[in-house]
Amino acid sequence: MFDDIAKTIWLLLPAYTPNNFAVVFGGGTPLDFGKNFIDGKRILGDGKTIRGFVAGVFGGILVAHLQLLIERAFGFQIYSKLQYHQFLQLVSLLAFGAMAGDSLGSFIKRRFGVERGRCFPILDQLTFLLIAYAFASLSPAFGYLFTPEIILIGIVITPLLHLAVNVVAYVLKLKEVPW
Ligand code: CTP
Ligand code: MG
């Protein structure tokens, strides 16, 4: 069980890390170009930028490559079991799906009238994951590494991990609120 949880986190790092790259490198033109939806509210809001999206996708792919190096250095094989082109396709879809899902989450939040930056529990933590799974499942390598158990563990632990990371960031005074 612990093994499966560790493996799930490892497999999901290319989907978990894009948002962090977006936070660091984001800014500039919003993805929705500042436009409103038919309900008069912003389509996505200022929290979703083109630069953040692109940096997020490339950041996730970069992390996946670091994982390949770490697997090689420590002598275990998860992502390195795949042929390189399969690996690249899978992790690109995970990273792209994570950023697309992150944007979809914002779209839904705006429709509910939740302002940019305000939290929307569960939606904030799971939309990106479900869309990352959906995109990644287009890759033949997905079913090989992401067994049904791994997929389910991902859905269960992601909101918990999110909370844990935020509490740690709060304790370290990196964040103002513990959520
Ligand atoms: N970010 C970005 N571009 C993206 C995603 C994120 O520039 N595509 C940056 C923004 O500066 C954003 C920050 O990362 O404020 C945090 O991301 P997130 O929590 O996803 O956005 P929120 O500001 O909370 O906006 P929302 O309510 O729409 O989720
Ligand atoms: Mg947010």
mmCIF file of C-alpha atoms and ligand atoms in Angstrom:
data_model
loop_
_atom_site.group_PDB
_atom_site.id
_atom_site.type_symbol
_atom_site.label_atom_id
_atom_site.label_comp_id
_atom_site.label_asym_id
_atom_site.label_seq_id
_atom_site.Cartn_x
_atom_site.Cartn_y
_atom_site.Cartn_z
ATOM 1 C CA MET A 1 0.000 0.000 0.000
ATOM 2 C CA PHE A 2 2.740 2.487 0.950
ATOM 3 C CA ASP A 3 4.578 1.383 -2.172
ATOM 4 C CA ASP A 4 1.515 2.062 -4.292
ATOM 5 C CA ILE A 5 1.053 5.527 -2.759
ATOM 6 C CA ALA A 6 4.699 6.423 -3.361
ATOM 7 C CA LYS A 7 4.448 5.111 -6.921
ATOM 8 C CA THR A 8 1.261 7.102 -7.526
ATOM 9 C CA ILE A 9 2.877 10.339 -6.348
ATOM 10 C CA TRP A 10 5.908 9.632 -8.523
ATOM 11 C CA LEU A 11 3.745 8.982 -11.588
ATOM 12 C CA LEU A 12 1.713 12.126 -10.945
ATOM 13 C CA LEU A 13 4.607 14.568 -10.451
ATOM 14 C CA PRO A 14 4.418 15.684 -14.133
ATOM 15 C CA ALA A 15 0.778 16.637 -13.424
ATOM 16 C CA TYR A 16 1.345 18.044 -9.914
ATOM 17 C CA THR A 17 4.234 20.391 -10.723
ATOM 18 C CA PRO A 18 2.914 22.467 -13.688
ATOM 19 C CA ASN A 19 0.856 24.776 -11.467
ATOM 20 C CA ASN A 20 3.956 25.582 -9.405
ATOM 21 C CA PHE A 21 5.795 26.628 -12.561
ATOM 22 C CA ALA A 22 2.764 28.722 -13.510
ATOM 23 C CA VAL A 23 2.871 30.476 -10.131
ATOM 24 C CA VAL A 24 6.576 31.280 -10.555
ATOM 25 C CA PHE A 25 6.661 32.151 -14.249
ATOM 26 C CA GLY A 26 3.073 33.266 -14.866
ATOM 27 C CA GLY A 27 1.886 36.785 -15.584
ATOM 28 C CA GLY A 28 1.184 38.926 -18.601
ATOM 29 C CA THR A 29 -1.651 38.374 -21.044
ATOM 30 C CA PRO A 30 -4.538 36.393 -19.571
ATOM 31 C CA LEU A 31 -5.591 33.236 -21.451
ATOM 32 C CA ASP A 32 -9.075 34.723 -21.901
ATOM 33 C CA PHE A 33 -7.582 38.058 -23.134
ATOM 34 C CA GLY A 34 -9.607 39.792 -20.423
ATOM 35 C CA LYS A 35 -12.907 38.876 -22.031
ATOM 36 C CA ASN A 36 -16.194 38.099 -20.341
ATOM 37 C CA PHE A 37 -18.417 35.065 -20.842
ATOM 38 C CA ILE A 38 -22.136 35.377 -21.761
ATOM 39 C CA ASP A 39 -22.964 35.662 -18.040
ATOM 40 C CA GLY A 40 -20.984 38.911 -17.911
ATOM 41 C CA LYS A 41 -18.258 37.392 -15.725
ATOM 42 C CA ARG A 42 -14.694 36.741 -16.836
ATOM 43 C CA ILE A 43 -14.229 33.569 -18.895
ATOM 44 C CA LEU A 44 -11.231 32.441 -16.804
ATOM 45 C CA GLY A 45 -9.953 35.492 -14.928
ATOM 46 C CA ASP A 46 -6.546 37.106 -14.445
ATOM 47 C CA GLY A 47 -5.179 34.071 -12.563
ATOM 48 C CA LYS A 48 -4.820 32.108 -15.826
ATOM 49 C CA THR A 49 -2.154 33.542 -18.128
ATOM 50 C CA ILE A 50 -0.672 32.343 -21.397
ATOM 51 C CA ARG A 51 2.844 32.457 -19.968
ATOM 52 C CA GLY A 52 1.772 30.512 -16.897
ATOM 53 C CA PHE A 53 0.102 27.865 -19.030
ATOM 54 C CA VAL A 54 3.119 27.398 -21.316
ATOM 55 C CA ALA A 55 5.605 27.470 -18.414
ATOM 56 C CA GLY A 56 3.452 24.929 -16.588
ATOM 57 C CA VAL A 57 3.391 22.472 -19.476
ATOM 58 C CA PHE A 58 7.149 22.747 -20.098
ATOM 59 C CA GLY A 59 7.864 22.669 -16.359
ATOM 60 C CA GLY A 60 5.962 19.400 -15.953
ATOM 61 C CA ILE A 61 7.832 17.866 -18.879
ATOM 62 C CA LEU A 62 11.129 19.080 -17.403
ATOM 63 C CA VAL A 63 10.324 17.499 -14.044
ATOM 64 C CA ALA A 64 9.543 14.209 -15.791
ATOM 65 C CA HIS A 65 12.989 14.264 -17.393
ATOM 66 C CA LEU A 66 14.583 14.885 -13.986
ATOM 67 C CA GLN A 67 12.623 11.857 -12.768
ATOM 68 C CA LEU A 68 14.189 9.751 -15.523
ATOM 69 C CA LEU A 69 17.634 10.854 -14.323
ATOM 70 C CA ILE A 70 16.724 10.093 -10.705
ATOM 71 C CA GLU A 71 15.411 6.643 -11.645
ATOM 72 C CA ARG A 72 18.672 5.947 -13.435
ATOM 73 C CA ALA A 73 20.792 7.250 -10.544
ATOM 74 C CA PHE A 74 18.909 5.307 -7.861
ATOM 75 C CA GLY A 75 18.359 2.194 -9.936
ATOM 76 C CA PHE A 76 14.570 1.921 -10.044
ATOM 77 C CA GLN A 77 12.356 1.825 -13.083
ATOM 78 C CA ILE A 78 8.951 3.426 -13.371
ATOM 79 C CA TYR A 79 8.971 6.000 -16.145
ATOM 80 C CA SER A 80 12.203 4.546 -17.504
ATOM 81 C CA LYS A 81 10.368 1.299 -18.302
ATOM 82 C CA LEU A 82 8.872 3.146 -21.267
ATOM 83 C CA GLN A 83 10.479 3.780 -24.604
ATOM 84 C CA TYR A 84 11.455 7.446 -24.781
ATOM 85 C CA HIS A 85 8.816 8.500 -27.306
ATOM 86 C CA GLN A 86 6.087 6.813 -25.250
ATOM 87 C CA PHE A 87 7.388 8.477 -22.106
ATOM 88 C CA LEU A 88 7.461 11.889 -23.783
ATOM 89 C CA GLN A 89 3.928 11.511 -25.121
ATOM 90 C CA LEU A 90 2.559 10.368 -21.749
ATOM 91 C CA VAL A 91 4.191 13.063 -19.612
ATOM 92 C CA SER A 92 3.362 15.805 -22.136
ATOM 93 C CA LEU A 93 -0.300 14.802 -21.977
ATOM 94 C CA LEU A 94 -0.174 14.708 -18.164
ATOM 95 C CA ALA A 95 1.360 18.201 -17.996
ATOM 96 C CA PHE A 96 -0.880 19.671 -20.693
ATOM 97 C CA GLY A 97 -3.951 17.996 -19.188
ATOM 98 C CA ALA A 98 -3.065 19.394 -15.757
ATOM 99 C CA MET A 99 -2.910 22.962 -17.093
ATOM 100 C CA ALA A 100 -6.043 22.498 -19.227
ATOM 101 C CA GLY A 101 -7.845 21.086 -16.185
ATOM 102 C CA ASP A 102 -6.578 23.966 -14.060
ATOM 103 C CA SER A 103 -8.134 26.382 -16.582
ATOM 104 C CA LEU A 104 -11.376 24.392 -16.719
ATOM 105 C CA GLY A 105 -11.506 24.623 -12.924
ATOM 106 C CA SER A 106 -11.259 28.414 -13.168
ATOM 107 C CA PHE A 107 -13.957 28.470 -15.853
ATOM 108 C CA ILE A 108 -16.310 26.574 -13.527
ATOM 109 C CA LYS A 109 -15.381 28.774 -10.544
ATOM 110 C CA ARG A 110 -16.195 31.942 -12.514
ATOM 111 C CA ARG A 111 -19.584 30.504 -13.541
ATOM 112 C CA PHE A 112 -20.361 29.953 -9.837
ATOM 113 C CA GLY A 113 -19.299 33.523 -9.127
ATOM 114 C CA VAL A 114 -16.204 32.479 -7.164
ATOM 115 C CA GLU A 115 -13.602 35.205 -7.605
ATOM 116 C CA ARG A 116 -10.076 34.684 -8.836
ATOM 117 C CA GLY A 117 -7.857 33.326 -6.088
ATOM 118 C CA ARG A 118 -10.732 32.297 -3.796
ATOM 119 C CA CYS A 119 -10.800 28.604 -3.017
ATOM 120 C CA PHE A 120 -13.392 26.147 -4.199
ATOM 121 C CA PRO A 121 -12.665 22.939 -2.256
ATOM 122 C CA ILE A 122 -12.384 19.666 -4.203
ATOM 123 C CA LEU A 123 -12.805 21.449 -7.550
ATOM 124 C CA ASP A 124 -9.477 23.254 -7.002
ATOM 125 C CA GLN A 125 -7.779 19.959 -6.159
ATOM 126 C CA LEU A 126 -9.387 17.457 -8.493
ATOM 127 C CA THR A 127 -10.339 19.107 -11.802
ATOM 128 C CA PHE A 128 -6.734 19.312 -12.941
ATOM 129 C CA LEU A 129 -6.174 15.657 -12.016
ATOM 130 C CA LEU A 130 -9.256 14.306 -13.783
ATOM 131 C CA ILE A 131 -8.461 16.232 -16.956
ATOM 132 C CA ALA A 132 -4.805 15.151 -16.739
ATOM 133 C CA TYR A 133 -6.003 11.532 -16.532
ATOM 134 C CA ALA A 134 -8.362 12.096 -19.472
ATOM 135 C CA PHE A 135 -5.612 13.499 -21.693
ATOM 136 C CA ALA A 136 -2.992 10.977 -20.553
ATOM 137 C CA SER A 137 -5.359 8.083 -21.271
ATOM 138 C CA LEU A 138 -4.957 8.947 -24.973
ATOM 139 C CA SER A 139 -1.399 7.626 -24.666
ATOM 140 C CA PRO A 140 -0.936 3.832 -25.044
ATOM 141 C CA ALA A 141 1.578 3.931 -22.168
ATOM 142 C CA PHE A 142 -1.057 5.246 -19.748
ATOM 143 C CA GLY A 143 -2.796 1.915 -19.161
ATOM 144 C CA TYR A 144 0.560 0.225 -18.701
ATOM 145 C CA LEU A 145 1.703 2.424 -15.791
ATOM 146 C CA PHE A 146 -1.601 3.766 -14.463
ATOM 147 C CA THR A 147 -3.411 0.686 -13.205
ATOM 148 C CA PRO A 148 -6.969 1.140 -11.854
ATOM 149 C CA GLU A 149 -5.544 1.105 -8.296
ATOM 150 C CA ILE A 150 -3.019 3.829 -9.108
ATOM 151 C CA ILE A 151 -5.745 5.973 -10.710
ATOM 152 C CA LEU A 152 -7.986 5.578 -7.668
ATOM 153 C CA ILE A 153 -5.186 6.239 -5.158
ATOM 154 C CA GLY A 154 -4.411 9.425 -7.111
ATOM 155 C CA ILE A 155 -7.975 10.654 -6.745
ATOM 156 C CA VAL A 156 -8.015 9.903 -3.001
ATOM 157 C CA ILE A 157 -4.602 11.251 -2.035
ATOM 158 C CA THR A 158 -4.444 14.377 -4.221
ATOM 159 C CA PRO A 159 -6.792 16.545 -2.089
ATOM 160 C CA LEU A 160 -5.064 15.257 1.072
ATOM 161 C CA LEU A 161 -1.600 16.005 -0.326
ATOM 162 C CA HIS A 162 -2.766 19.452 -1.370
ATOM 163 C CA LEU A 163 -3.943 20.164 2.156
ATOM 164 C CA ALA A 164 -0.750 18.755 3.695
ATOM 165 C CA VAL A 165 1.510 20.806 1.412
ATOM 166 C CA ASN A 166 -0.467 23.976 2.146
ATOM 167 C CA VAL A 167 -0.341 23.417 5.913
ATOM 168 C CA VAL A 168 3.439 22.943 5.697
ATOM 169 C CA ALA A 169 3.727 26.106 3.561
ATOM 170 C CA TYR A 170 1.636 27.958 6.168
ATOM 171 C CA VAL A 171 3.773 26.717 9.054
ATOM 172 C CA LEU A 172 6.892 27.793 7.126
ATOM 173 C CA LYS A 173 5.141 31.161 6.620
ATOM 174 C CA LEU A 174 5.236 30.798 2.826
ATOM 175 C CA LYS A 175 1.449 31.156 2.725
ATOM 176 C CA GLU A 176 -0.937 33.344 4.674
ATOM 177 C CA VAL A 177 -3.706 30.793 5.100
ATOM 178 C CA PRO A 178 -3.358 27.057 5.775
ATOM 179 C CA TRP A 179 -5.495 26.013 2.751
HETATM 180 N N1 CTP B 1 -0.964 31.153 -13.019
HETATM 181 C C1 CTP B 1 -0.779 31.696 -14.285
HETATM 182 N N2 CTP B 1 -1.262 31.036 -15.390
HETATM 183 C C2 CTP B 1 -1.924 29.863 -15.272
HETATM 184 C C3 CTP B 1 -2.112 29.299 -13.994
HETATM 185 C C4 CTP B 1 -1.622 29.983 -12.876
HETATM 186 O O1 CTP B 1 -0.175 32.766 -14.445
HETATM 187 N N3 CTP B 1 -2.364 29.249 -16.384
HETATM 188 C C5 CTP B 1 -0.412 31.892 -11.856
HETATM 189 C C6 CTP B 1 -1.265 33.119 -11.516
HETATM 190 O O2 CTP B 1 -0.412 34.109 -11.029
HETATM 191 C C7 CTP B 1 -2.165 32.583 -10.409
HETATM 192 C C8 CTP B 1 -1.225 31.663 -9.655
HETATM 193 O O3 CTP B 1 -0.412 31.078 -10.689
HETATM 194 O O4 CTP B 1 -2.665 33.602 -9.594
HETATM 195 C C9 CTP B 1 -1.920 30.609 -8.828
HETATM 196 O O5 CTP B 1 -2.628 29.710 -9.652
HETATM 197 P P1 CTP B 1 -4.112 29.258 -9.296
HETATM 198 O O6 CTP B 1 -4.252 29.008 -7.852
HETATM 199 O O7 CTP B 1 -4.417 28.150 -10.242
HETATM 200 O O8 CTP B 1 -4.959 30.542 -9.756
HETATM 201 P P2 CTP B 1 -5.866 31.558 -8.888
HETATM 202 O O9 CTP B 1 -5.175 32.886 -8.883
HETATM 203 O O10 CTP B 1 -6.234 30.947 -7.597
HETATM 204 O O11 CTP B 1 -7.145 31.751 -9.799
HETATM 205 P P3 CTP B 1 -8.456 30.836 -9.898
HETATM 206 O O12 CTP B 1 -9.412 31.322 -8.863
HETATM 207 O O13 CTP B 1 -8.929 31.096 -11.282
HETATM 208 O O14 CTP B 1 -8.040 29.405 -9.693
HETATM 209 MG MG MG B 2 -5.869 29.302 -6.478
#
